[in-house]
Each structure stands twice: as structure tokens, then as C-alpha cells.
Amino acid sequence: MIENILNHMTLEEQVSLLSGADFWTTVPVERLGVPKIKVTDGPSGARGAGSLVAGVKATCFPVAIALGATWNPDLVKRMGVALAGQAKSKGASVLLAPTVNIHRSGLNGRNFECYSEDPLLTAELAVAYIKGVQSGGVAATIKHFAGNESEIERQTMSSDIDERSLREIYLLPFEQAVKKAGVMAVMSSYNRLNGTYTSEHEWLLSQVLRKEWGFDGIVMSDWFGSHSTAATLNAGLDLEMPGPTRDRGEKLVQAVRDGEVKAETVREAARRILTLLERVGAFEATPDLTEISLDLPEDRALIRQIGADGAVLLRNDGILPLAKTTLDSIAVLGPNAAEARVMGGGSAQIAAHYTISPLQGIRAALSNANSVHHAAGCSNNRLVNVFAGDMHVDYFKGRELKGGPVHSEPAERGEFFWFDLPSAELDPADFSARIIASFVPADSGEHVFGMTNAGLAKLYVDGKLVVNGYDGWAPGDNYFGTANSEQRQAVELEARRSYTITIEYCSPADTSDGIHLTAIRFGVEKPLGDAAIEEAVAKAAACDVALLFVGREGQWDTEGLDLPDMRLPGRQEELIEKVAAVNARTVVVLQTGSPVEMPWLDKVQAVLQIWYPGQELGNAVADVLFGDGEPGGRLPQTFPKSLSDNSAITDNPLVYPGQDGHVRYDEGVFVGYRHHDTSDIAPLFPFGFGLGYTQFAWGEAKASSTVMGEDGITVTLDVTNTGKRKGSEVVQLYVRALDATVSRPEKELRAFAKIELEAGKTVTATLRVTPRDLSFFDVEAKAFRSDPGQYELVIAANASDVRSRIAIENPSLWLGRVDDPSI
């Protein structure tokens, strides 16, 4: 069928398939019965075509680092199956996920969107995710290919990575997604790789991806990530997104006529697009692009289960789990206590069906909700709290708010991200809007108004200009670098008086190059001061236990910018210290998308890392705190004692954050625990670490052979739950090369098994290693190379807790060619 369609297509029709029709759909060819299909973000839910912050409600699943912490491919696969159903509920045939870039610096704004610092753990979870999604007839899109480990100047930065490090660390998850999961789509990254944009990187897209790995799906650009016409297509980029086209269309037709692109190259790219349509069933039934809200009880239960399974108990001096019946009073404190921080920021955001805060979850879990006492203590938001309340929005043609509005609508939240404008009469490059809201402060005193805008805007309070986002506008650190840095202004307000807030907005004038978006966010808040901390401390002193919910939120952990450091923002560390000083029974619950330094660690009784676990946040954390669920997580990323202990943090800015358009991965393969082990730098918490509520006894590890053969070696180990309650354990197998001929890490993760056991039960963990697991990448041989000699199989509970070692021998040289689909 596809061949017949291609034979009847004109060059122009073939070219039309190679760029999007709009932000989310492909171009149909109605004459030949070729339908259009819809794609949708993202990793933690299927948003559909709506705004990042509005639109049809969607199910909000845990973020990727929380999935990484589960070490549970079976559970991740179940989430993939659920996401396929969610994508279909939004009329989408392609899900733009998973994200498998590696945790390199600990400061990456999208660290939360990625699984792990380890390529094997990342690969195993990504394969499971993809298999789950694609089992539901929805294409998964693995991203961002490749070298996108930072958000700093990401649209132009060159990630300079040697080939060995690429092959061993950064490309492995992509390779396994192709070879083991049959992923249907790959998304190129914004950045350059060794000087060349990945969207036009022939070695990466054609040589490695297609010829060596055998990938037969489509390669699409990240949104606005295509920079050329002939170069991208010749390199292997099939689909330019979004549409309408900027680099293809008539430009590509002319490039074919001028001999810059072969007609056969266009045909092959068009064939791959048509094959994708066939694989997702678009020819069998024309896709219904209608979006509905699908809130399923089984999805709710799965999110709650993943939340507990990915929760990592980092410290516990016997206080957890809390006994509900013995607590007369609980202080639930901190900036993340009453706020449901369920997701990170950027394109991963969705409009969740609902969100449950920790405070709500704890109150629901207790028979006496009156025993719970709350105080925020301090704030941790990067931007001024977004306005919430009744608003009215008028939209105008042109950028000058002239004439009558062509569309009017109510709104409830002071954030607008216009992928699609509410009227076909409005041009994204030439429209304006007036937003009118009223604000009644609860207390008198100084309030701060803040606004950030992609486009130009002014904010007035009772007709007086307060925030000027118009004059002197310059791009800053919001909305992927398309908006200015937040502009703030303090104003004295009176309690219970109504103030009129008016925002006048106009779209960006220049949309000729780069990422261009139309968005605005405004808010108002009364800053918390010493009195707020004093209130929290007083409530902590008066209660049996103090639960401190601290961390970050989606304006810190977000696409578009990296973190400034590895500390808790605002006055949170001060809050922890002061609460712990008055209540010895203090538990810290962390919500971050990456590691944090903990100078306060020894002053609290327990620390629980809960990440951003989706819409069931409050219920999941209550399950773990009160023992209705097990904290089943293990760290997918090393937590260093200080930022300077990270391998990417050196005195050379070229290594991180980058310099003169280049960031050089000088640490090579020594990322995360590989660096800590080999350099003998003790971490705060090692890779793979996590406590539970029960105890396990490990038997003697046994190997099927002590000589590596073509079929590999199987290692078995009996694990017994010697405690009084159900729990889970992760058996980790690392390989150590004793006779290494090149610089190699002390040990490298090569297999793992997550097991769940009732009290008193025993199970046998089975792990397998192959010749490739002993290897490093030999650049000259273009192969993975296992030298003859002595190796150790290191059986461990985490990277710092080795339980046993098995000496093995590799009797002869083994070379695994890069184009061998079996390795």
C-alpha cells in the first residue's frame, strides 16, 4: 500500500509529509487517503494540543527520576500501557517520550525528566516504558538525541563528547530502545554535538542510528530545532516540527530541483512517515483527533503505587513508619506541605485532573484531622505566586489593542501559554490581549507583583503602571528563553480592599528565527518573613512530631534553565534547623528533581525523598509515612556531599556550564558513581541507596560458570525477608575489570533485580552478564571490546555496599561490532 501511495505522489506531496501542519499534527494528503495524525507531550502524561497550563484535563503520572528510583521495569511498563490510553484520549498517535539523557551535573533543569546517571538503568526503564506505550498502538519518541545534559544555551551549545564516552554512556539508552524495544520515533536535540547540530548530524542520524543500529522509524526535530533544508534531510531528519514549515515546503522542492537533495532521499523520508502512520493504525481508521478527559481509577491506583515504589528513604532513626494511633498532634510544615508539587516545569507540564497535597493526604489518612497543624514557614518559589481568581480576557487583531475584541473568555489562572489562539481570526504573530482581574488582599502590607512575558506586556494596578514588561524588554530565563526574566515591583496594599489588575499584552513582533512563543505569567504575593518561620517553629514545638515538606517546585526544576546550585532555595535550610532544634522527632520530606546538599542531615530523625510523584502525591506520601506503603525506592543518582564533588563541576567553565558555545565532557565515562568510586570521593548517599521498613538476609552469590562464554554467566542469590512486614530489595550486579588496558571505572552496573517479599519469605534473584558487559568501547576497532583476563562480578545493595565478589575469567578477546543487533 505504501509503495502504491508513493508511486502516485507528486514531489510536492512527498515533501508536504516532511513537516508538521501546525504545532501538533502532520500534513494529510487527502487526494490519496493519507490522514494526519497528532503528537503530544509528554513523559508524565498526555497533554494533548492544549496549553502547558490549561486545556483538557489529563492524568499526571510521576516524573522520570521517580520512575528511575523504582528500579522496576515491570511497573514502568504498566505506566507505559496506561499512557497509551491517555494519548488516545487526546486523539494522539505519537507520545513525545521518554527522555533518556544522562544525569551529568546535578544542575540540569530537566534532570527530573531523565531516569538516571547510569546508562544501563536508564536503558532498562526506557525499554519497558516504550514497550508499554507501543503495545497500545501509540508510537513512543525517545529523546533528546543526543548530548542534551544541560539547558544552558541549549539551542546553540555544542556538547563536545569523545566517541568512547558517547557509546558507553550517552548513546546506550537510545541503542537499546532501538534494538530491544523497536522504538518507532526518535527526536533530535536542540544542541550541537561536536560542532554540528544534531538535526543535521549525518554520523549520528544515518551512520549510527540507521546503519549500525538498524533503526527504521522516523527522526523528528525538537520543536523549532531544525536549522536548514538540504542538510537536515540529507543527514536523516525526516520530520520538521512544528508546522507550518520554515525550512522545507517550496525550499525543499527547489533543493531537489537544484540537485542539493536527491528525489530518492525525499521519497525514503516520506516512506518512513507513511510507515509510521501504518504502524499506529492511521490507515485502518482515520484518527479521531477529539480530546477528552480520561480519569481512570486504575490509573489513580497505579500512580499511587509508583509514588511509594519510587520513594527513597534516605535516613531513619527509628521514627518511621509513624503509628497513627499514638500521635496526638502532628505539625505539617514547609512550603511544599499545602502545595501539591506534582510535576516539574516546561513542556512536561499538563493540566492534571486533580492534585493532592501532602497536607490533604495526611489529613485524609488520619481519623482525627484536627490533630494536624499546618504552617508554611517560608517560601521556595522562584517566581511570584501565580494569580488565581476570576479574570476576563479580550483578544484583538493586531498588536495595539484597537477595535472591538474578536474573542472574549473568562479565565481562572494568571498564566497563558498560547499554542493555539481561541479564534481562527487571530494571528499568533499579530494579536493583543487585555486581561482584567480583581484582587482582594487578606492582610495589609507590602505585596509583590511579578510578571514575565514572551511578547510585550504592562501590568497596571488601579490604572497605575506597576510592572513594565514592555520598555527595554530582553530575553531571560522563562518560557524556554523566549520570555524576559520576571519583573517585580512591591506595592503597599490594604486588607479587604478590591484592586483592579489590568494586563495589556501584545505578541512578539519578530518570528523569523529560533523558538517563538506567546505567553504571559503574572502574580501577586505577600512575602513571608520572620513571623512565618516563628509560627512554624512554635507549632513544631507543640506537636508530637514535625513533618517538614521542603524542596523545590516546577519553576526551579524546569526546561529552559539549569539550577544555580545544589542547595534548598529560600530560607528552607534555616527552617529545618530551627524546627529540629525544638522537636527531636523531625522528619524531612524532600521534593526535588535532583540531588540537594544537606548540611542539616544529622539534626533530623528521618529524610524521605519523594520527587514529583504525580497527582496522587499526598496519598502516596501518607502511605509511606504511616506504613501503609513501603518506601521501595533506590537512588538512581548519586547524592554528593557538595556540588564540587560532582565530576562535571571543575575550575574550568568549559567543562560546565560551557564557554564560547562549547561544553566539553572532560570527565569522559567517569559520571556519577563511576567518578566517586574511582576518585575515592565519599558521597552523601551512594547510587542505588535506599532504606526500607524491614530487613533482608542475603545468601551466597553463585555463578553458573567462572569462565565467560558466548552465552554469558548467570548469577543467583537467595534473599530472605527476615523482618516483620512486606518489603522490597534491589540486588545490583556490577562488573570490575582487574586487568584493564585502558582507564576504566572501578565498577559499572551491568544487571539488577528488584524483588518484593512478604515477611519470612525467600526468593532467588537471578542476574545475567554477557561478554559485552565486560567491555569498553574500542574507538579504533569500532567495536565493544572485552579483553582476555580477570574480572570481578560485584554483588551489592548499592554502589557503596558490596555484599560479595565472584572472580571470573574472560578466556579470549571478544569484539562486538556496532552493527550487531544481538549485542
Short mmCIF file of N, CA and C in Angstrom, two decimals, residues 50-196:
data_model
loop_
_atom_site.label_atom_id
_atom_site.label_comp_id
_atom_site.label_asym_id
_atom_site.label_seq_id
_atom_site.Cartn_x
_atom_site.Cartn_y
_atom_site.Cartn_z
N GLY A 50 -3.51 21.25 24.03
CA GLY A 50 -3.77 22.44 24.83
C GLY A 50 -2.52 23.12 25.31
N SER A 51 -2.71 24.18 26.04
CA SER A 51 -1.60 24.93 26.63
C SER A 51 -0.85 24.07 27.62
N LEU A 52 0.38 24.49 27.95
CA LEU A 52 1.13 23.82 29.01
C LEU A 52 0.41 23.91 30.35
N VAL A 53 -0.44 24.88 30.51
CA VAL A 53 -1.03 25.14 31.82
C VAL A 53 -2.55 25.12 31.80
N ALA A 54 -3.15 24.76 30.68
CA ALA A 54 -4.61 24.74 30.59
C ALA A 54 -5.01 23.63 29.61
N GLY A 55 -6.24 23.71 29.12
CA GLY A 55 -6.68 22.72 28.17
C GLY A 55 -7.42 21.58 28.84
N VAL A 56 -7.70 20.52 28.07
CA VAL A 56 -8.43 19.37 28.57
C VAL A 56 -7.60 18.68 29.65
N LYS A 57 -8.23 18.32 30.74
CA LYS A 57 -7.52 17.71 31.86
C LYS A 57 -6.90 16.37 31.45
N ALA A 58 -5.77 16.06 32.09
CA ALA A 58 -5.06 14.83 31.78
C ALA A 58 -4.53 14.20 33.07
N THR A 59 -4.24 12.91 32.99
CA THR A 59 -3.71 12.18 34.14
C THR A 59 -2.23 12.49 34.31
N CYS A 60 -1.86 12.87 35.52
CA CYS A 60 -0.48 13.27 35.82
C CYS A 60 0.24 12.14 36.55
N PHE A 61 1.18 11.51 35.85
CA PHE A 61 1.97 10.41 36.39
C PHE A 61 3.27 10.94 37.01
N PRO A 62 3.99 10.09 37.74
CA PRO A 62 5.28 10.51 38.31
C PRO A 62 6.30 10.88 37.24
N VAL A 63 7.22 11.78 37.60
CA VAL A 63 8.27 12.20 36.67
C VAL A 63 9.30 11.08 36.52
N ALA A 64 10.18 11.23 35.53
CA ALA A 64 11.08 10.15 35.16
C ALA A 64 12.07 9.78 36.26
N ILE A 65 12.59 10.76 37.01
CA ILE A 65 13.55 10.40 38.05
C ILE A 65 12.88 9.58 39.14
N ALA A 66 11.58 9.81 39.36
CA ALA A 66 10.83 8.97 40.30
C ALA A 66 10.69 7.55 39.75
N LEU A 67 10.52 7.42 38.44
CA LEU A 67 10.50 6.09 37.83
C LEU A 67 11.86 5.44 37.93
N GLY A 68 12.92 6.24 37.73
CA GLY A 68 14.27 5.71 37.88
C GLY A 68 14.49 5.16 39.28
N ALA A 69 13.91 5.83 40.27
CA ALA A 69 14.09 5.40 41.66
C ALA A 69 13.35 4.11 41.97
N THR A 70 12.39 3.72 41.15
CA THR A 70 11.70 2.45 41.40
C THR A 70 12.58 1.26 41.09
N TRP A 71 13.52 1.40 40.15
CA TRP A 71 14.32 0.27 39.67
C TRP A 71 13.39 -0.88 39.28
N ASN A 72 12.25 -0.56 38.71
CA ASN A 72 11.20 -1.56 38.50
C ASN A 72 10.67 -1.48 37.07
N PRO A 73 11.32 -2.16 36.11
CA PRO A 73 10.86 -2.09 34.73
C PRO A 73 9.43 -2.57 34.53
N ASP A 74 9.00 -3.57 35.28
CA ASP A 74 7.63 -4.06 35.12
C ASP A 74 6.61 -2.98 35.45
N LEU A 75 6.86 -2.24 36.51
CA LEU A 75 5.95 -1.17 36.91
C LEU A 75 5.97 -0.04 35.89
N VAL A 76 7.15 0.27 35.37
CA VAL A 76 7.27 1.31 34.35
C VAL A 76 6.55 0.90 33.08
N LYS A 77 6.62 -0.36 32.72
CA LYS A 77 5.90 -0.83 31.54
C LYS A 77 4.39 -0.65 31.73
N ARG A 78 3.89 -0.94 32.92
CA ARG A 78 2.46 -0.73 33.19
C ARG A 78 2.09 0.74 33.01
N MET A 79 2.96 1.63 33.44
CA MET A 79 2.69 3.06 33.23
C MET A 79 2.67 3.38 31.74
N GLY A 80 3.57 2.77 30.97
CA GLY A 80 3.56 2.98 29.53
C GLY A 80 2.26 2.56 28.89
N VAL A 81 1.72 1.42 29.33
CA VAL A 81 0.43 0.96 28.82
C VAL A 81 -0.66 1.99 29.14
N ALA A 82 -0.65 2.49 30.37
CA ALA A 82 -1.64 3.49 30.77
C ALA A 82 -1.49 4.77 29.95
N LEU A 83 -0.26 5.17 29.67
CA LEU A 83 -0.02 6.38 28.90
C LEU A 83 -0.52 6.24 27.46
N ALA A 84 -0.46 5.04 26.90
CA ALA A 84 -1.01 4.83 25.56
C ALA A 84 -2.50 5.15 25.55
N GLY A 85 -3.20 4.70 26.57
CA GLY A 85 -4.63 5.03 26.67
C GLY A 85 -4.86 6.50 26.84
N GLN A 86 -4.00 7.15 27.62
CA GLN A 86 -4.14 8.59 27.82
C GLN A 86 -3.86 9.35 26.51
N ALA A 87 -2.86 8.91 25.76
CA ALA A 87 -2.58 9.56 24.48
C ALA A 87 -3.78 9.45 23.54
N LYS A 88 -4.37 8.28 23.50
CA LYS A 88 -5.54 8.10 22.63
C LYS A 88 -6.71 8.98 23.07
N SER A 89 -6.81 9.23 24.38
CA SER A 89 -7.88 10.10 24.86
C SER A 89 -7.71 11.53 24.38
N LYS A 90 -6.50 11.87 23.95
CA LYS A 90 -6.24 13.20 23.41
C LYS A 90 -6.14 13.16 21.88
N GLY A 91 -6.59 12.06 21.28
CA GLY A 91 -6.57 11.94 19.83
C GLY A 91 -5.18 11.82 19.26
N ALA A 92 -4.21 11.44 20.09
CA ALA A 92 -2.81 11.40 19.65
C ALA A 92 -2.37 9.99 19.32
N SER A 93 -1.52 9.88 18.31
CA SER A 93 -0.95 8.60 17.90
C SER A 93 0.52 8.48 18.24
N VAL A 94 1.13 9.59 18.66
CA VAL A 94 2.56 9.61 18.97
C VAL A 94 2.75 10.33 20.30
N LEU A 95 3.47 9.67 21.22
CA LEU A 95 3.79 10.27 22.52
C LEU A 95 5.25 10.72 22.49
N LEU A 96 5.49 11.98 22.81
CA LEU A 96 6.84 12.53 22.76
C LEU A 96 7.59 12.21 24.06
N ALA A 97 7.96 10.96 24.20
CA ALA A 97 8.62 10.46 25.40
C ALA A 97 9.07 9.03 25.10
N PRO A 98 10.07 8.52 25.85
CA PRO A 98 10.68 9.04 27.07
C PRO A 98 11.92 9.89 26.81
N THR A 99 12.33 10.62 27.87
CA THR A 99 13.58 11.39 27.86
C THR A 99 14.66 10.56 28.56
N VAL A 100 15.78 10.33 27.86
CA VAL A 100 16.79 9.42 28.41
C VAL A 100 18.17 10.04 28.47
N ASN A 101 18.25 11.35 28.53
CA ASN A 101 19.56 11.97 28.71
C ASN A 101 20.08 11.64 30.11
N ILE A 102 21.38 11.70 30.27
CA ILE A 102 22.03 11.20 31.48
C ILE A 102 22.19 12.30 32.52
N HIS A 103 22.02 11.95 33.79
CA HIS A 103 22.26 12.87 34.90
C HIS A 103 23.75 13.15 34.99
N ARG A 104 24.19 14.28 34.46
CA ARG A 104 25.63 14.57 34.41
C ARG A 104 26.07 15.51 35.53
N SER A 105 25.47 16.69 35.61
CA SER A 105 25.97 17.72 36.51
C SER A 105 25.20 17.82 37.82
N GLY A 106 23.99 17.30 37.86
CA GLY A 106 23.13 17.50 39.02
C GLY A 106 22.40 18.82 38.99
N LEU A 107 22.70 19.68 38.00
CA LEU A 107 22.09 21.00 37.91
C LEU A 107 21.17 21.16 36.70
N ASN A 108 21.11 20.15 35.85
CA ASN A 108 20.29 20.23 34.66
C ASN A 108 18.84 20.52 35.02
N GLY A 109 18.26 21.55 34.41
CA GLY A 109 16.87 21.89 34.69
C GLY A 109 15.91 20.77 34.37
N ARG A 110 16.29 19.87 33.44
CA ARG A 110 15.43 18.75 33.08
C ARG A 110 15.90 17.44 33.71
N ASN A 111 16.70 17.53 34.76
CA ASN A 111 17.16 16.33 35.44
C ASN A 111 15.97 15.45 35.83
N PHE A 112 14.88 16.09 36.27
CA PHE A 112 13.69 15.35 36.71
C PHE A 112 13.04 14.57 35.58
N GLU A 113 13.25 14.99 34.34
CA GLU A 113 12.67 14.33 33.17
C GLU A 113 13.46 13.11 32.74
N CYS A 114 14.63 12.89 33.34
CA CYS A 114 15.53 11.81 32.93
C CYS A 114 15.62 10.79 34.05
N TYR A 115 15.92 9.55 33.68
CA TYR A 115 15.83 8.46 34.64
C TYR A 115 17.00 8.37 35.61
N SER A 116 18.24 8.51 35.11
CA SER A 116 19.36 8.09 35.95
C SER A 116 20.69 8.64 35.43
N GLU A 117 21.71 8.52 36.28
CA GLU A 117 23.08 8.80 35.87
C GLU A 117 23.70 7.58 35.19
N ASP A 118 23.06 6.43 35.31
CA ASP A 118 23.62 5.20 34.77
C ASP A 118 22.91 4.81 33.48
N PRO A 119 23.67 4.51 32.42
CA PRO A 119 23.04 4.19 31.14
C PRO A 119 22.28 2.88 31.13
N LEU A 120 22.74 1.87 31.90
CA LEU A 120 22.01 0.61 31.92
C LEU A 120 20.65 0.76 32.59
N LEU A 121 20.62 1.38 33.76
CA LEU A 121 19.34 1.58 34.45
C LEU A 121 18.41 2.40 33.57
N THR A 122 18.94 3.46 32.96
CA THR A 122 18.13 4.27 32.04
C THR A 122 17.59 3.43 30.90
N ALA A 123 18.44 2.61 30.30
CA ALA A 123 18.04 1.81 29.15
C ALA A 123 16.96 0.80 29.52
N GLU A 124 17.13 0.10 30.64
CA GLU A 124 16.15 -0.91 31.03
C GLU A 124 14.78 -0.29 31.26
N LEU A 125 14.74 0.86 31.90
CA LEU A 125 13.46 1.51 32.17
C LEU A 125 12.86 2.10 30.90
N ALA A 126 13.70 2.66 30.04
CA ALA A 126 13.21 3.22 28.78
C ALA A 126 12.63 2.13 27.89
N VAL A 127 13.29 0.99 27.81
CA VAL A 127 12.79 -0.12 27.01
C VAL A 127 11.42 -0.56 27.52
N ALA A 128 11.29 -0.67 28.84
CA ALA A 128 10.00 -1.06 29.42
C ALA A 128 8.92 -0.03 29.12
N TYR A 129 9.25 1.24 29.28
CA TYR A 129 8.30 2.33 29.00
C TYR A 129 7.83 2.27 27.55
N ILE A 130 8.78 2.13 26.63
CA ILE A 130 8.47 2.12 25.20
C ILE A 130 7.60 0.92 24.84
N LYS A 131 7.96 -0.24 25.36
CA LYS A 131 7.16 -1.44 25.07
C LYS A 131 5.73 -1.27 25.58
N GLY A 132 5.58 -0.65 26.74
CA GLY A 132 4.25 -0.42 27.27
C GLY A 132 3.44 0.52 26.40
N VAL A 133 4.04 1.65 26.02
CA VAL A 133 3.34 2.63 25.19
C VAL A 133 2.97 2.02 23.84
N GLN A 134 3.93 1.37 23.19
CA GLN A 134 3.71 0.89 21.83
C GLN A 134 2.81 -0.35 21.79
N SER A 135 2.66 -1.05 22.93
CA SER A 135 1.72 -2.16 22.96
C SER A 135 0.29 -1.68 22.81
N GLY A 136 0.07 -0.38 23.08
CA GLY A 136 -1.25 0.20 22.94
C GLY A 136 -1.48 0.87 21.60
N GLY A 137 -0.60 0.62 20.64
CA GLY A 137 -0.78 1.19 19.31
C GLY A 137 -0.40 2.65 19.19
N VAL A 138 0.39 3.15 20.14
CA VAL A 138 0.87 4.53 20.13
C VAL A 138 2.39 4.50 19.99
N ALA A 139 2.92 5.34 19.12
CA ALA A 139 4.37 5.39 18.93
C ALA A 139 5.02 6.16 20.06
N ALA A 140 6.10 5.62 20.60
CA ALA A 140 6.93 6.35 21.56
C ALA A 140 8.02 7.09 20.79
N THR A 141 8.48 8.19 21.37
CA THR A 141 9.53 9.01 20.75
C THR A 141 10.64 9.21 21.75
N ILE A 142 11.73 8.49 21.60
CA ILE A 142 12.83 8.62 22.55
C ILE A 142 13.61 9.90 22.25
N LYS A 143 14.02 10.61 23.29
CA LYS A 143 14.64 11.92 23.12
C LYS A 143 15.59 12.19 24.30
N HIS A 144 16.49 13.17 24.15
CA HIS A 144 16.78 14.06 23.02
C HIS A 144 18.12 13.62 22.48
N PHE A 145 18.17 13.25 21.24
CA PHE A 145 19.28 12.56 20.59
C PHE A 145 20.24 13.57 19.98
N ALA A 146 21.36 13.87 20.62
CA ALA A 146 21.96 13.34 21.85
C ALA A 146 22.82 14.45 22.44
N GLY A 147 23.26 14.24 23.70
CA GLY A 147 24.14 15.19 24.37
C GLY A 147 23.43 16.38 24.98
N ASN A 148 22.14 16.26 25.27
CA ASN A 148 21.38 17.36 25.88
C ASN A 148 21.30 17.14 27.38
N GLU A 149 22.45 17.35 28.07
CA GLU A 149 22.51 17.17 29.52
C GLU A 149 22.47 18.48 30.29
N SER A 150 22.17 19.57 29.61
CA SER A 150 22.09 20.88 30.25
C SER A 150 21.14 21.76 29.45
N GLU A 151 20.54 22.73 30.13
CA GLU A 151 19.64 23.67 29.47
C GLU A 151 20.32 25.00 29.15
N ILE A 152 21.57 25.13 29.48
CA ILE A 152 22.27 26.39 29.26
C ILE A 152 22.62 26.53 27.78
N GLU A 153 22.08 27.59 27.15
CA GLU A 153 22.30 27.85 25.72
C GLU A 153 22.04 26.59 24.89
N ARG A 154 21.01 25.85 25.27
CA ARG A 154 20.82 24.53 24.68
C ARG A 154 20.51 24.58 23.19
N GLN A 155 20.01 25.68 22.68
CA GLN A 155 19.66 25.75 21.26
C GLN A 155 20.89 25.93 20.37
N THR A 156 22.01 26.29 20.96
CA THR A 156 23.22 26.51 20.16
C THR A 156 24.46 25.82 20.72
N MET A 157 24.43 25.42 21.99
CA MET A 157 25.61 24.86 22.64
C MET A 157 26.08 23.59 21.95
N SER A 158 27.39 23.45 21.81
CA SER A 158 27.97 22.22 21.30
C SER A 158 28.43 21.36 22.47
N SER A 159 27.83 20.16 22.59
CA SER A 159 28.29 19.19 23.58
C SER A 159 29.43 18.41 22.95
N ASP A 160 30.63 18.62 23.45
CA ASP A 160 31.82 18.01 22.86
C ASP A 160 32.16 16.75 23.67
N ILE A 161 31.86 15.60 23.07
CA ILE A 161 31.95 14.31 23.76
C ILE A 161 32.76 13.35 22.92
N ASP A 162 33.75 12.72 23.50
CA ASP A 162 34.55 11.74 22.76
C ASP A 162 33.70 10.51 22.45
N GLU A 163 34.08 9.78 21.41
CA GLU A 163 33.23 8.69 20.94
C GLU A 163 33.10 7.56 21.96
N ARG A 164 34.16 7.25 22.68
CA ARG A 164 34.04 6.19 23.67
C ARG A 164 32.98 6.53 24.72
N SER A 165 33.01 7.76 25.22
CA SER A 165 32.03 8.16 26.22
C SER A 165 30.62 8.19 25.64
N LEU A 166 30.52 8.63 24.40
CA LEU A 166 29.21 8.59 23.74
C LEU A 166 28.66 7.18 23.71
N ARG A 167 29.46 6.26 23.23
CA ARG A 167 28.99 4.89 23.04
C ARG A 167 28.67 4.20 24.37
N GLU A 168 29.50 4.42 25.39
CA GLU A 168 29.32 3.71 26.65
C GLU A 168 28.26 4.33 27.55
N ILE A 169 28.14 5.66 27.52
CA ILE A 169 27.28 6.36 28.47
C ILE A 169 26.05 6.96 27.80
N TYR A 170 26.25 7.83 26.85
CA TYR A 170 25.16 8.70 26.39
C TYR A 170 24.30 8.11 25.28
N LEU A 171 24.83 7.19 24.50
CA LEU A 171 24.05 6.60 23.40
C LEU A 171 23.40 5.28 23.78
N LEU A 172 23.86 4.63 24.83
CA LEU A 172 23.37 3.30 25.16
C LEU A 172 21.85 3.22 25.31
N PRO A 173 21.20 4.15 26.04
CA PRO A 173 19.73 4.03 26.13
C PRO A 173 19.04 4.12 24.78
N PHE A 174 19.54 4.97 23.89
CA PHE A 174 18.96 5.06 22.55
C PHE A 174 19.18 3.76 21.78
N GLU A 175 20.39 3.22 21.89
CA GLU A 175 20.70 1.97 21.20
C GLU A 175 19.77 0.84 21.64
N GLN A 176 19.59 0.71 22.96
CA GLN A 176 18.74 -0.36 23.46
C GLN A 176 17.27 -0.13 23.13
N ALA A 177 16.85 1.13 23.06
CA ALA A 177 15.48 1.43 22.67
C ALA A 177 15.20 0.96 21.25
N VAL A 178 16.20 1.07 20.39
CA VAL A 178 16.06 0.61 19.01
C VAL A 178 16.12 -0.91 18.94
N LYS A 179 17.14 -1.50 19.54
CA LYS A 179 17.39 -2.94 19.38
C LYS A 179 16.44 -3.80 20.20
N LYS A 180 16.04 -3.35 21.39
CA LYS A 180 15.23 -4.18 22.27
C LYS A 180 13.75 -3.80 22.29
N ALA A 181 13.45 -2.53 22.03
CA ALA A 181 12.06 -2.09 22.14
C ALA A 181 11.44 -1.75 20.79
N GLY A 182 12.25 -1.64 19.74
CA GLY A 182 11.70 -1.27 18.44
C GLY A 182 11.02 0.07 18.45
N VAL A 183 11.63 1.04 19.12
CA VAL A 183 11.02 2.37 19.22
C VAL A 183 10.71 2.91 17.83
N MET A 184 9.56 3.56 17.69
CA MET A 184 9.09 4.00 16.37
C MET A 184 9.57 5.38 15.98
N ALA A 185 10.00 6.19 16.96
CA ALA A 185 10.40 7.56 16.63
C ALA A 185 11.53 8.00 17.54
N VAL A 186 12.38 8.86 17.00
CA VAL A 186 13.50 9.46 17.73
C VAL A 186 13.42 10.97 17.51
N MET A 187 13.64 11.74 18.56
CA MET A 187 13.66 13.19 18.46
C MET A 187 15.09 13.70 18.61
N SER A 188 15.54 14.48 17.63
CA SER A 188 16.87 15.08 17.75
C SER A 188 16.84 16.19 18.79
N SER A 189 17.99 16.49 19.35
CA SER A 189 18.07 17.52 20.38
C SER A 189 18.32 18.89 19.75
N TYR A 190 18.23 19.93 20.56
CA TYR A 190 18.50 21.28 20.08
C TYR A 190 19.99 21.52 19.85
N ASN A 191 20.79 20.96 20.72
CA ASN A 191 22.21 21.31 20.78
C ASN A 191 22.99 20.78 19.59
N ARG A 192 24.21 21.25 19.49
CA ARG A 192 25.17 20.67 18.56
C ARG A 192 25.93 19.55 19.27
N LEU A 193 26.37 18.59 18.51
CA LEU A 193 27.21 17.51 19.02
C LEU A 193 28.54 17.59 18.29
N ASN A 194 29.58 17.88 19.06
CA ASN A 194 30.92 18.06 18.47
C ASN A 194 30.90 19.01 17.28
N GLY A 195 30.16 20.10 17.46
CA GLY A 195 30.17 21.19 16.50
C GLY A 195 29.06 21.20 15.48
N THR A 196 28.31 20.10 15.34
CA THR A 196 27.26 20.01 14.32
C THR A 196 25.91 19.84 14.99
#
